[in-house]
Coordinates of C-alpha atoms in Angstrom, one line a residue:
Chain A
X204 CA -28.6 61.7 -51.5
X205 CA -25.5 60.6 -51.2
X206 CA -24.7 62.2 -48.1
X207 CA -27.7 60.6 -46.3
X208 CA -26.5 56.9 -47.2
X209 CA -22.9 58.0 -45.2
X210 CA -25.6 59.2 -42.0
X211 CA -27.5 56.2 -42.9
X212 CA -24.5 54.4 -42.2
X213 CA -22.7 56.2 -39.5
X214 CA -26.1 56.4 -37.6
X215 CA -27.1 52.0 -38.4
X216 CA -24.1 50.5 -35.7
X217 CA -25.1 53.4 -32.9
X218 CA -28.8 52.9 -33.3
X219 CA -27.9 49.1 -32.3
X220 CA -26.1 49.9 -29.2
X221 CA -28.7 52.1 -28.3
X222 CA -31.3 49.3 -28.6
X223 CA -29.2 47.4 -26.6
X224 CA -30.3 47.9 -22.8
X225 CA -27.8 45.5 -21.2
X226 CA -24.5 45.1 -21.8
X227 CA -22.6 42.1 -22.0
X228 CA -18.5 42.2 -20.9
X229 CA -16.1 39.1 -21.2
X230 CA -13.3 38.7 -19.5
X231 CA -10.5 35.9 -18.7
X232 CA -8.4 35.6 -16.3
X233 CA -5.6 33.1 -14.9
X234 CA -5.5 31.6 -11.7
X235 CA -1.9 31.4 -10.5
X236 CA -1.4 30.1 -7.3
X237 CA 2.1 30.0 -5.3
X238 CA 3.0 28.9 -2.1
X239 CA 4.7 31.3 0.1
X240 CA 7.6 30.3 2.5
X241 CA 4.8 30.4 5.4
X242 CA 3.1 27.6 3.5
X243 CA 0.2 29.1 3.0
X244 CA -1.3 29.9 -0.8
X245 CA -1.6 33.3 -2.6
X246 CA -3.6 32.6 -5.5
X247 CA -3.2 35.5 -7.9
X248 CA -5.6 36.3 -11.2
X249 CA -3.8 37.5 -14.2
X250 CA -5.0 39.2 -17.5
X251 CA -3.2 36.3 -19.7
X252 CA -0.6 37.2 -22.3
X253 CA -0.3 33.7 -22.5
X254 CA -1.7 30.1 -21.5
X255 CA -0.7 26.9 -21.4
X256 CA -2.2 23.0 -21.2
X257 CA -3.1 22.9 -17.3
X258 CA -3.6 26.5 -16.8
X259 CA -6.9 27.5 -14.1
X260 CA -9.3 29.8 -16.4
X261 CA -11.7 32.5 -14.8
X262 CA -13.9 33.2 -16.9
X263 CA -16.0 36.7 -15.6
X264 CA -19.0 37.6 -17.7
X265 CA -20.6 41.1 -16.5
X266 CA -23.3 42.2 -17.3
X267 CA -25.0 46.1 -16.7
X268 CA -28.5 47.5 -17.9
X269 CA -27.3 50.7 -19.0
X270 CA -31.3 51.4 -20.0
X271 CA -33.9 53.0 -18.1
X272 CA -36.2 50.0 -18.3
X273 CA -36.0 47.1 -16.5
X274 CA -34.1 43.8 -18.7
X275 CA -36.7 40.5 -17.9
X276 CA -36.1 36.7 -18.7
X277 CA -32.3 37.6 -18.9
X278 CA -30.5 34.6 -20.1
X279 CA -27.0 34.3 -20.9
X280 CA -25.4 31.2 -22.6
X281 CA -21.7 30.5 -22.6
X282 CA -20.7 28.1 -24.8
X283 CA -16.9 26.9 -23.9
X284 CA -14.5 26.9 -25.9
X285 CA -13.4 23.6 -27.1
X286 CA -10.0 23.7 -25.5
X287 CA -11.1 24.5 -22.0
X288 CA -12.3 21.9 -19.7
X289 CA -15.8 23.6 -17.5
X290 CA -14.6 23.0 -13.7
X291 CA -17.4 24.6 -11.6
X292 CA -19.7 27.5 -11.7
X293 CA -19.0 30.0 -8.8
X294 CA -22.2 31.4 -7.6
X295 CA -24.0 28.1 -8.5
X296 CA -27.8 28.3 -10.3
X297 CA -26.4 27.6 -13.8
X298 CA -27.6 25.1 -16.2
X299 CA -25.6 22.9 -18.0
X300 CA -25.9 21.5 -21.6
X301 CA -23.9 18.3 -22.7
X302 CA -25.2 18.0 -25.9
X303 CA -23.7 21.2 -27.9
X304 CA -26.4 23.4 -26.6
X305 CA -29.9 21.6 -26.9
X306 CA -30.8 20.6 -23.7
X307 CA -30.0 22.4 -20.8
X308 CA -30.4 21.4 -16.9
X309 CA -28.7 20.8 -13.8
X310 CA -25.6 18.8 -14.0
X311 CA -26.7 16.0 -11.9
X312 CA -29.7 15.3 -14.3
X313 CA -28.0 15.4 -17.2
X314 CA -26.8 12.0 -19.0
X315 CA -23.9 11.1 -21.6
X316 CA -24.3 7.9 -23.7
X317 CA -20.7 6.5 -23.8
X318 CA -19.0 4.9 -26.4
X319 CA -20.0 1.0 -25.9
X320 CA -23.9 2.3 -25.7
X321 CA -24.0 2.8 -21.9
X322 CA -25.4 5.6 -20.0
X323 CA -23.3 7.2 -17.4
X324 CA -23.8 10.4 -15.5
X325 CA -23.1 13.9 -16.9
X326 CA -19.5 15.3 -15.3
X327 CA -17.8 18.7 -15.7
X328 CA -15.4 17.9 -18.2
X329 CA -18.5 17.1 -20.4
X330 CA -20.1 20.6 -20.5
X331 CA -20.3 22.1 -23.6
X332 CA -22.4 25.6 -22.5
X333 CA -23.5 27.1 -19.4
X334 CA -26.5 29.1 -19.0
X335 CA -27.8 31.6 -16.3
X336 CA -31.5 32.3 -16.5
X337 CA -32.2 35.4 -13.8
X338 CA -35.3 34.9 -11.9
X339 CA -35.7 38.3 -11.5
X340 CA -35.4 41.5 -13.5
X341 CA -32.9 43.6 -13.8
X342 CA -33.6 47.0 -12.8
X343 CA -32.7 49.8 -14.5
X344 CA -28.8 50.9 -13.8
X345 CA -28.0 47.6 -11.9
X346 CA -25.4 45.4 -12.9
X347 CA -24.1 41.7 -11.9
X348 CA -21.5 39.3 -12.7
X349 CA -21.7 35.6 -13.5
X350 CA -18.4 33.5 -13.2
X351 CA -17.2 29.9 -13.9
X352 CA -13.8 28.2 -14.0
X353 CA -12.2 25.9 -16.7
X354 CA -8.5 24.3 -17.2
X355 CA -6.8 24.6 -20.6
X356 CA -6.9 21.0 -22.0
Chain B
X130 CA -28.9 33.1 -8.0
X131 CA -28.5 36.2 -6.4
X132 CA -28.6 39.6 -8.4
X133 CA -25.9 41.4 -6.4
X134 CA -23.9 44.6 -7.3
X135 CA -20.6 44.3 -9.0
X136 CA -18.4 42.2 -7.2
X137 CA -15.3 43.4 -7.7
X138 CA -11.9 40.6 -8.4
X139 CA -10.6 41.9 -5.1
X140 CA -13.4 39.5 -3.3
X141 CA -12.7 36.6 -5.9
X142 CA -9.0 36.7 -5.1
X143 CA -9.6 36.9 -1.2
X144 CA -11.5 34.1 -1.4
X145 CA -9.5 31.8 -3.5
X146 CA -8.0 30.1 -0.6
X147 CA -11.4 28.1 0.4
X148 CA -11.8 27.3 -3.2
X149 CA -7.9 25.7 -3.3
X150 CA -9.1 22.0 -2.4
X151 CA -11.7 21.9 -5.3
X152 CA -9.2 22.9 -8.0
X153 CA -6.1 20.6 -6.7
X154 CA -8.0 17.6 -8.2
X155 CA -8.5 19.6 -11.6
X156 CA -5.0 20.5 -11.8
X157 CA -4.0 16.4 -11.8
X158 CA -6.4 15.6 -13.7
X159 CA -5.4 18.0 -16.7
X160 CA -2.1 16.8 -15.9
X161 CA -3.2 13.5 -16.7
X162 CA -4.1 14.4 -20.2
X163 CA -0.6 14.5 -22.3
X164 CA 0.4 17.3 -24.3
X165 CA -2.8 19.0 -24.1
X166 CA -3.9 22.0 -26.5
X167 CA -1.5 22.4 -29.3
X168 CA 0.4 25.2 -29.2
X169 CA -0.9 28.1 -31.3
X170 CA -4.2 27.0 -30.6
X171 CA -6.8 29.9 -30.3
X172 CA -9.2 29.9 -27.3
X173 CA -12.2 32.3 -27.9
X174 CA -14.7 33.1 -25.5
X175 CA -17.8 34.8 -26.3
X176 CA -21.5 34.8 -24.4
X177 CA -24.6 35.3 -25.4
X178 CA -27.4 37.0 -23.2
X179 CA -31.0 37.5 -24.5
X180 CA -33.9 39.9 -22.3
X181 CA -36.9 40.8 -22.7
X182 CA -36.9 44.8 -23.6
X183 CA -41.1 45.6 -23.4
X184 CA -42.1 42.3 -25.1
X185 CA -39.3 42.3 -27.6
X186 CA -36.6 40.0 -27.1
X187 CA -33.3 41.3 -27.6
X188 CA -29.9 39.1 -28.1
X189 CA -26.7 40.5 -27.2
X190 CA -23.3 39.4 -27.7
X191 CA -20.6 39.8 -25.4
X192 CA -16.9 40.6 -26.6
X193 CA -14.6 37.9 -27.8
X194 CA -11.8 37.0 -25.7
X195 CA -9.0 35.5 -27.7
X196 CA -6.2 33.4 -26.0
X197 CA -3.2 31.6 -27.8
X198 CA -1.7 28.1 -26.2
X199 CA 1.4 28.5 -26.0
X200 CA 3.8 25.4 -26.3
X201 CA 4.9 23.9 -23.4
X202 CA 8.5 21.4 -23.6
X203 CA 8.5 18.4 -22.2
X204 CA 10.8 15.6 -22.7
X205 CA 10.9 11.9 -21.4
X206 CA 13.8 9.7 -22.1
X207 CA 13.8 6.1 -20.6
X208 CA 15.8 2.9 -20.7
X209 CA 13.5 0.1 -22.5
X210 CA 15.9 -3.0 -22.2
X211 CA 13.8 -5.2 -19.8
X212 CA 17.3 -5.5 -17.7
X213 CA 21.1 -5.5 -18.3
X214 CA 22.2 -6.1 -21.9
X215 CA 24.4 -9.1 -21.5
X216 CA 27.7 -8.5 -24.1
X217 CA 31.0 -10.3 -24.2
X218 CA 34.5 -8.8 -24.0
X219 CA 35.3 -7.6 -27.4
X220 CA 31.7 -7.5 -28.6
X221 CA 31.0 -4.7 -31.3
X222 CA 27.9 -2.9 -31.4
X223 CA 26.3 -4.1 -28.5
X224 CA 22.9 -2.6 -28.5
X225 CA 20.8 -0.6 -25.4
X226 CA 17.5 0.6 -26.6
X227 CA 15.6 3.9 -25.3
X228 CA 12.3 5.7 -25.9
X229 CA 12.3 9.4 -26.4
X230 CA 9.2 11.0 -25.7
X231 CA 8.3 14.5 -26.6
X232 CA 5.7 15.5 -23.4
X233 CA 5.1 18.9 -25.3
X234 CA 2.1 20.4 -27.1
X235 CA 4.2 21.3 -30.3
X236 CA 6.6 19.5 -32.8
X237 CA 10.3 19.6 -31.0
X238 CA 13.2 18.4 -32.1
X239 CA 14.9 16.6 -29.6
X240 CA 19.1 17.2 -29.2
X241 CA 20.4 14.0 -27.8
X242 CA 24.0 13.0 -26.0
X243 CA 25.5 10.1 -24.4
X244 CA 27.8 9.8 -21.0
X245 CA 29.4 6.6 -21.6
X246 CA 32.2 7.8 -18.9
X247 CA 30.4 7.1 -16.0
X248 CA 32.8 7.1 -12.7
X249 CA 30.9 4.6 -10.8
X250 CA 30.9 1.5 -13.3
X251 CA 33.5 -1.0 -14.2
X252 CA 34.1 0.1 -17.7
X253 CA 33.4 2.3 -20.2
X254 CA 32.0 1.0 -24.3
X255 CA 34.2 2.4 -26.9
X256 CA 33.0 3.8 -30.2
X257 CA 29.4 5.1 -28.8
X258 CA 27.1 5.8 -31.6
X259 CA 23.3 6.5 -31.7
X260 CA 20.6 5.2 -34.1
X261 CA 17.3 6.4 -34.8
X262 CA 14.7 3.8 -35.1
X263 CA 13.7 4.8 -38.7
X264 CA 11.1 2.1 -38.8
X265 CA 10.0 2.0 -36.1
X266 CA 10.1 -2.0 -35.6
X267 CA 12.1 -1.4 -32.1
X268 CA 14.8 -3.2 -33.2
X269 CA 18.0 -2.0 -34.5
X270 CA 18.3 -2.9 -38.3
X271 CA 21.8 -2.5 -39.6
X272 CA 21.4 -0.2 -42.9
X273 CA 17.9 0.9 -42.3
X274 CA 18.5 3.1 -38.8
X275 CA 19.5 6.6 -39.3
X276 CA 22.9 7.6 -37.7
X277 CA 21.7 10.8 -35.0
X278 CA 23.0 13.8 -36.4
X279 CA 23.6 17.1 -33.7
X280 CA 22.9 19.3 -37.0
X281 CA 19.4 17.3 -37.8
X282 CA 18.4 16.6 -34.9
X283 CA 14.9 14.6 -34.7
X284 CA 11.8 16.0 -34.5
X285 CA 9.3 14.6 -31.9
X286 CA 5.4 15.5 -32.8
X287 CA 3.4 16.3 -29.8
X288 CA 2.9 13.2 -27.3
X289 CA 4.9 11.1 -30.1
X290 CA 7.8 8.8 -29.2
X291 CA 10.9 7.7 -31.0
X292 CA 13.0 5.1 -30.1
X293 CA 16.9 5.5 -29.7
X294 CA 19.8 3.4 -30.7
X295 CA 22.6 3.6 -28.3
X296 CA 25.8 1.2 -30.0
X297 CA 29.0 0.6 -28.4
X298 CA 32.0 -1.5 -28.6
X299 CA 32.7 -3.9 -25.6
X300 CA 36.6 -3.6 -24.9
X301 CA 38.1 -6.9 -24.9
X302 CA 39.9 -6.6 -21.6
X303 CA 36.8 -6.6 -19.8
X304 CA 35.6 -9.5 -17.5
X305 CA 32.7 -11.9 -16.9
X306 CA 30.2 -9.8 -14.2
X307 CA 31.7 -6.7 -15.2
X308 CA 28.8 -3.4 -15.7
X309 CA 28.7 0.1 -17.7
X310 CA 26.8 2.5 -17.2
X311 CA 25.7 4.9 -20.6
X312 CA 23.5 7.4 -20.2
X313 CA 21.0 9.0 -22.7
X314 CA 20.3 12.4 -22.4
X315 CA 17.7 14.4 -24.7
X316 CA 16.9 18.3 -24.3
X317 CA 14.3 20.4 -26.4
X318 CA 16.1 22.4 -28.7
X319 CA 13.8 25.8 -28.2
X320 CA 15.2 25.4 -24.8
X321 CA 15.5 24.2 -21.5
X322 CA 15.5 24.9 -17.8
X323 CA 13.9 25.6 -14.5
X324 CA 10.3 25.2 -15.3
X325 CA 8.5 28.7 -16.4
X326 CA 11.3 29.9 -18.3
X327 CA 9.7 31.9 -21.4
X328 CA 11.6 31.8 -24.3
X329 CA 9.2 34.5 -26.1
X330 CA 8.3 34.1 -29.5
X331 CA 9.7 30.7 -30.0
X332 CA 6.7 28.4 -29.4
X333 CA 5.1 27.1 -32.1
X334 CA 2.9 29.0 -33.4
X335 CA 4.7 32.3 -32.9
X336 CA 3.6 32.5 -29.1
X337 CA 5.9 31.7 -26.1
X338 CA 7.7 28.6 -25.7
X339 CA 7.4 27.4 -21.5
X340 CA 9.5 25.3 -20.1
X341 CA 7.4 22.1 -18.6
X342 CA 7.6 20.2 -15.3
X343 CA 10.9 18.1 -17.0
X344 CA 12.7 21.1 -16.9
X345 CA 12.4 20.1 -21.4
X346 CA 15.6 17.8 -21.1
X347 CA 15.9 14.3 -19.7
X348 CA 18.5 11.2 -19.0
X349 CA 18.0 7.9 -18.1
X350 CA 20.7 5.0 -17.9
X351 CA 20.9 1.8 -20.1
X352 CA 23.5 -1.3 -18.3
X353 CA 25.5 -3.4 -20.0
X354 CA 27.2 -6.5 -18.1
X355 CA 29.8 -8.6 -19.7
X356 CA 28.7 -12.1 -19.7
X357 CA 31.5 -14.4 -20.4
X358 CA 33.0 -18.5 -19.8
X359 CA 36.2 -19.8 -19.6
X360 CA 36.8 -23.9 -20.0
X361 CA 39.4 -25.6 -18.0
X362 CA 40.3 -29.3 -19.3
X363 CA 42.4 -31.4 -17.0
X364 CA 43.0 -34.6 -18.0
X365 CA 44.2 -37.9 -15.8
X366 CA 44.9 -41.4 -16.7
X367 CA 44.3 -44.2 -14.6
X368 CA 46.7 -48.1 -15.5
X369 CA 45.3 -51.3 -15.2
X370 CA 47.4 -54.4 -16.0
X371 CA 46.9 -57.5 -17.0
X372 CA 47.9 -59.0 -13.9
X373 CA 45.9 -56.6 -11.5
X374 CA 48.3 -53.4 -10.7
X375 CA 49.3 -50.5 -12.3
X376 CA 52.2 -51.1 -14.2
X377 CA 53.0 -49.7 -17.7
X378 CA 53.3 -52.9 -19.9
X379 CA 52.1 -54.2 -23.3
X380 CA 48.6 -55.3 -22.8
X381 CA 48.0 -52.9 -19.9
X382 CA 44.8 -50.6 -20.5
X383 CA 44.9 -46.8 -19.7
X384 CA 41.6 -44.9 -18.9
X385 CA 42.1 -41.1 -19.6
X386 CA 39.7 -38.9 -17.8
X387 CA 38.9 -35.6 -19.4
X388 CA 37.0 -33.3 -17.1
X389 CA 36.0 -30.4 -18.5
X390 CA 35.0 -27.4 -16.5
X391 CA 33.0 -24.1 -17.6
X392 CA 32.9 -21.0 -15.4
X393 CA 32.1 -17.7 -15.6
X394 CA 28.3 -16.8 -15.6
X395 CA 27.9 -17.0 -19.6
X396 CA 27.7 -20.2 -21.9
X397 CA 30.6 -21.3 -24.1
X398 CA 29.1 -22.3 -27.8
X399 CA 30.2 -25.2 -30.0
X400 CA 32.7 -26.7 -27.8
X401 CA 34.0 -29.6 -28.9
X402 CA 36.8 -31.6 -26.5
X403 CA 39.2 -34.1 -29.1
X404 CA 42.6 -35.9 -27.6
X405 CA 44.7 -37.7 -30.1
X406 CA 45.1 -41.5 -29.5
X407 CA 49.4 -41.9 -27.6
X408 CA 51.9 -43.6 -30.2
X409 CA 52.5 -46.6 -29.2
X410 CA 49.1 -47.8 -28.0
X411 CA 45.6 -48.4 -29.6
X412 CA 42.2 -47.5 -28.9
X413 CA 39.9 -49.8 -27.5
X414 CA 36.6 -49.7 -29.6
X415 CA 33.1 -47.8 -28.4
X416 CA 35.6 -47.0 -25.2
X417 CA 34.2 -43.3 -25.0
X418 CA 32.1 -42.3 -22.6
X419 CA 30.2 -38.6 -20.9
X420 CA 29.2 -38.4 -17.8
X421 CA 29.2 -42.1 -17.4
X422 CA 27.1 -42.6 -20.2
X423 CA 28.4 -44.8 -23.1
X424 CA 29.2 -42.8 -26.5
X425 CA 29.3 -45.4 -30.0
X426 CA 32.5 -44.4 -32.2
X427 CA 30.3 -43.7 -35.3
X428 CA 29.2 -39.7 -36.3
X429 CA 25.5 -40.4 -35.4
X430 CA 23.0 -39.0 -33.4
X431 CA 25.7 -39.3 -30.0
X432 CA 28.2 -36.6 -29.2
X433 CA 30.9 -39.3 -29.8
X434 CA 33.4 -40.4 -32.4
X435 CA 36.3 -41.7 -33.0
X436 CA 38.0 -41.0 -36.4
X437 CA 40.9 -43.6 -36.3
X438 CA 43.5 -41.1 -35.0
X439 CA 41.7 -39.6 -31.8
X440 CA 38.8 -39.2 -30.0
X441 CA 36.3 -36.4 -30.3
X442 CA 33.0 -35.3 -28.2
X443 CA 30.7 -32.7 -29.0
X444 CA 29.3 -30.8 -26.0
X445 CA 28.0 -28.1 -27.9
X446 CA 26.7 -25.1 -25.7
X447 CA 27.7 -25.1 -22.1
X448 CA 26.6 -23.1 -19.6
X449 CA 29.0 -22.2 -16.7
X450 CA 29.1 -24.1 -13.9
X451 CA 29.1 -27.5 -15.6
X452 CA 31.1 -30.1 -15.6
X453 CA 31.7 -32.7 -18.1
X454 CA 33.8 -35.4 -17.5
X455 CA 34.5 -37.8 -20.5
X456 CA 36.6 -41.1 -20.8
X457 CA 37.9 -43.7 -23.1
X458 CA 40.3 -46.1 -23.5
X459 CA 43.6 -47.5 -24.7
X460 CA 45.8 -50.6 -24.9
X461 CA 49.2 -50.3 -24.8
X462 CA 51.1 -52.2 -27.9

């Protein structure tokens, strides 16, 4: 008996991933850019050892559906993180919450009361999470990336 | 939103040139905002996907990306006087006042020195000495500022300010008009720099420590200008007669004209301008007068007396560039 429990166990966390068709990969990056004696701009992305206030955030979320079925109604939710400022959203589609995560739309529809009681206009610096909502299914073995950048308050 | 294959970061990075002109108004904006992040913040970063798997709906988490803010240094130092501190030869502890500003994310103590030997000025303050605005009333309060100490030096919280006491003697040789230049310098004491330099491990925090756009140290230049007045007195005396000329006999009256003259580009305080009544001769009662204007013998309310012996007018504070011309009178015995 007491053997089974340790299977039990060792078996519980790879039954999980198992279950779990898609997988979800986060990565961050910094943008660096420099100016080269030409005048042009490189702009190099860096795995960060470090950050600091000002730094340009990637933020690269990929996702693959390792099953054989197809994943439908996949929706992913990034919430940021306090200290980064959302800039934009690269391939454009998200939907935007202002409100810690209850309502969610399009930027431009979205409204923040301010602090003497008026209204104004959602902007980027006011996102608190970013969702993707993929129209179509993902077929077995295919895999995508969603991407947004933010700046380190 | 299109369901394309893996992008690789190759195609990101190739593209990053087109996407230049929408960051450059990010980058001033978070430039805008002070210190920023403290250092040793954490930034995490974790999503959340959800699908339907054959009419289940299954959540997945992604990994957690962990960040630490590191601290940046940034120092400001600037002159506050509204213009030059006006001093007068031999003046001790003449005051300039400075703010220093820690532009950082993290505490920093802040190493401060003065150039009072500047080539270009007219003089140099002796005895230079800087005082830390304990109380913060920006103004220097004998006994209650701290004396700045190299071995304790201040320590600036993030976006906080201190203001800085610099005190120096005025030598007495100097001249009305004359200038000094002292200048305030403060530096981070992790470190300083072209901007970028790392000093690993030392930021607050235990992360880094990066040397901000102020390169972490700073000078500005407080003025002092000597502002000082010098009187000259001349004094005439005009003889009338009794018979009409100018001689020098009993009964003849003598008018003595003080004029008194203040230069310089300062104001003398408290001047008063006496002259003793001659032997031999006697003062002709409520004689006195300023600038044409008769003065009554008697302390009161005018600037004139006379006392029995001599004469005496108060001008009290004159500014240079006046002129004051008094006048009285005397008989001869």
């Amino acid at each position: 008996m007491k053997y089974l429990i340790a299977f039990l166990a060792l078996i519980a966390p790879a039954s999980a991933v198992l279950g779990n068709q898609v997988a979800l990969d986060s990565e961050v990056f910094v943008e660096r850019s420099e100016e080269q004696a030409d005048g042009s701009v490189t702009v190099t992305l860096e795995e960060p050892t470090r950050v600091v206030p000002g730094d340009n955030l990637l933020f690269v979320l990929t996702y693959e559906n390792t099953g054989a079925e197809a994943a439908e109604n996949f929706v992913v939710t990034n919430p940021m993180p306090e200290a980064v400022v959302f800039v934009e959203e690269i391939d454009g589609g998200a939907r935007y919450s202002v409100d810690g995560g209850t309502v969610f739309g399009a930027l431009a529809e979205l409204r923040i009361a301010s602090e003497d009681g008026v209204e104004r206009n959602a902007q980027p610096a006011d996102v608190t999470h970013i969702r993707w909502t993929l129209t179509e299914p993902i077929p077995a073995g295919a895999s995508g990336q969603l991407k947004f950048r933010g700046v380190v308050r | 939103m299109s369901l394309g294959k893996r992008q690789h970061l190759r195609f990101i990075a190739l593209h990053a040139p087109l996407l230049l002109a929408a960051l450059s108004p990010v980058c001033l904006a978070s430039q805008a905002q002070a210190a920023g992040t403290l250092a040793g913040t954490s930034i995490e970063n974790t999503a959340t996907a959800s699908y339907d798997d054959g009419g289940t709906t299954v959540t997945v988490d992604s990994n957690t990306v962990s960040l630490i803010v590191d601290e940046i240094l940034d120092i400001a130092v600037n002159w506050d006087d509204p213009g030059d501190v006006s001093v007068r030869p031999g003046e001790l502890d003449a005051v300039l006042k400075f703010t220093v500003t820690n532009g950082g994310n993290g505490p920093e103590p802040a190493i401060l020195g003065i150039d009072s030997n500047i080539a270009s000025d007219a003089f140099d303050p002796t005895a230079v000495t800087m005082f830390i605005d304990t109380d913060d009333n920006g103004v220097y309060d004998v006994g209650t500022d701290t004396l700045y100490s190299p071995a304790t030096p201040p320590t600036l919280a993030p976006d906080a300010s201190i203001t800085v006491f610099l005190l120096g003697d005025i030598p007495a040789s100097t001249a009305d008009g004359e200038r000094s230049e002292v200048e305030l310098t403060a530096t981070a004491a992790t470190g300083s720099g072209t901007p970028g330099t790392v000093f690993a491990g030392q930021g607050e925090g235990g992360g880094d420590a990066v040397v901000g756009s102020t390169g972490a140290t700073a000078d500005d230049s407080g003025f002092y200008a000597v502002v000082d007045a010098a009187l000259d007195l001349t004094k005439t005396a005009t003889v009338l007669d009794p018979f009409g000329g100018a001689t020098q006999v009993p009964g003849a009256i003598i008018t003595y004209r003080l004029t008194a003259e203040t230069t310089g580009s300062g104001a003398l305080d408290n001047v008063v301008i006496t002259d003793a009544i001659p032997a031999d001769t006697t003062y002709v009662d409520e004689s006195i007068t300023l600038d044409s204007t008769g003065l009554t013998d008697t302390a009161d309310a005018d600037a004139g007396t006379y006392d029995g012996s001599g004469i005496a007018v108060t001008l009290g504070t004159v500014a240079g560039g006046t002129t004051n011309i008094i006048e009285f009178q005397v008989v001869i015995d």
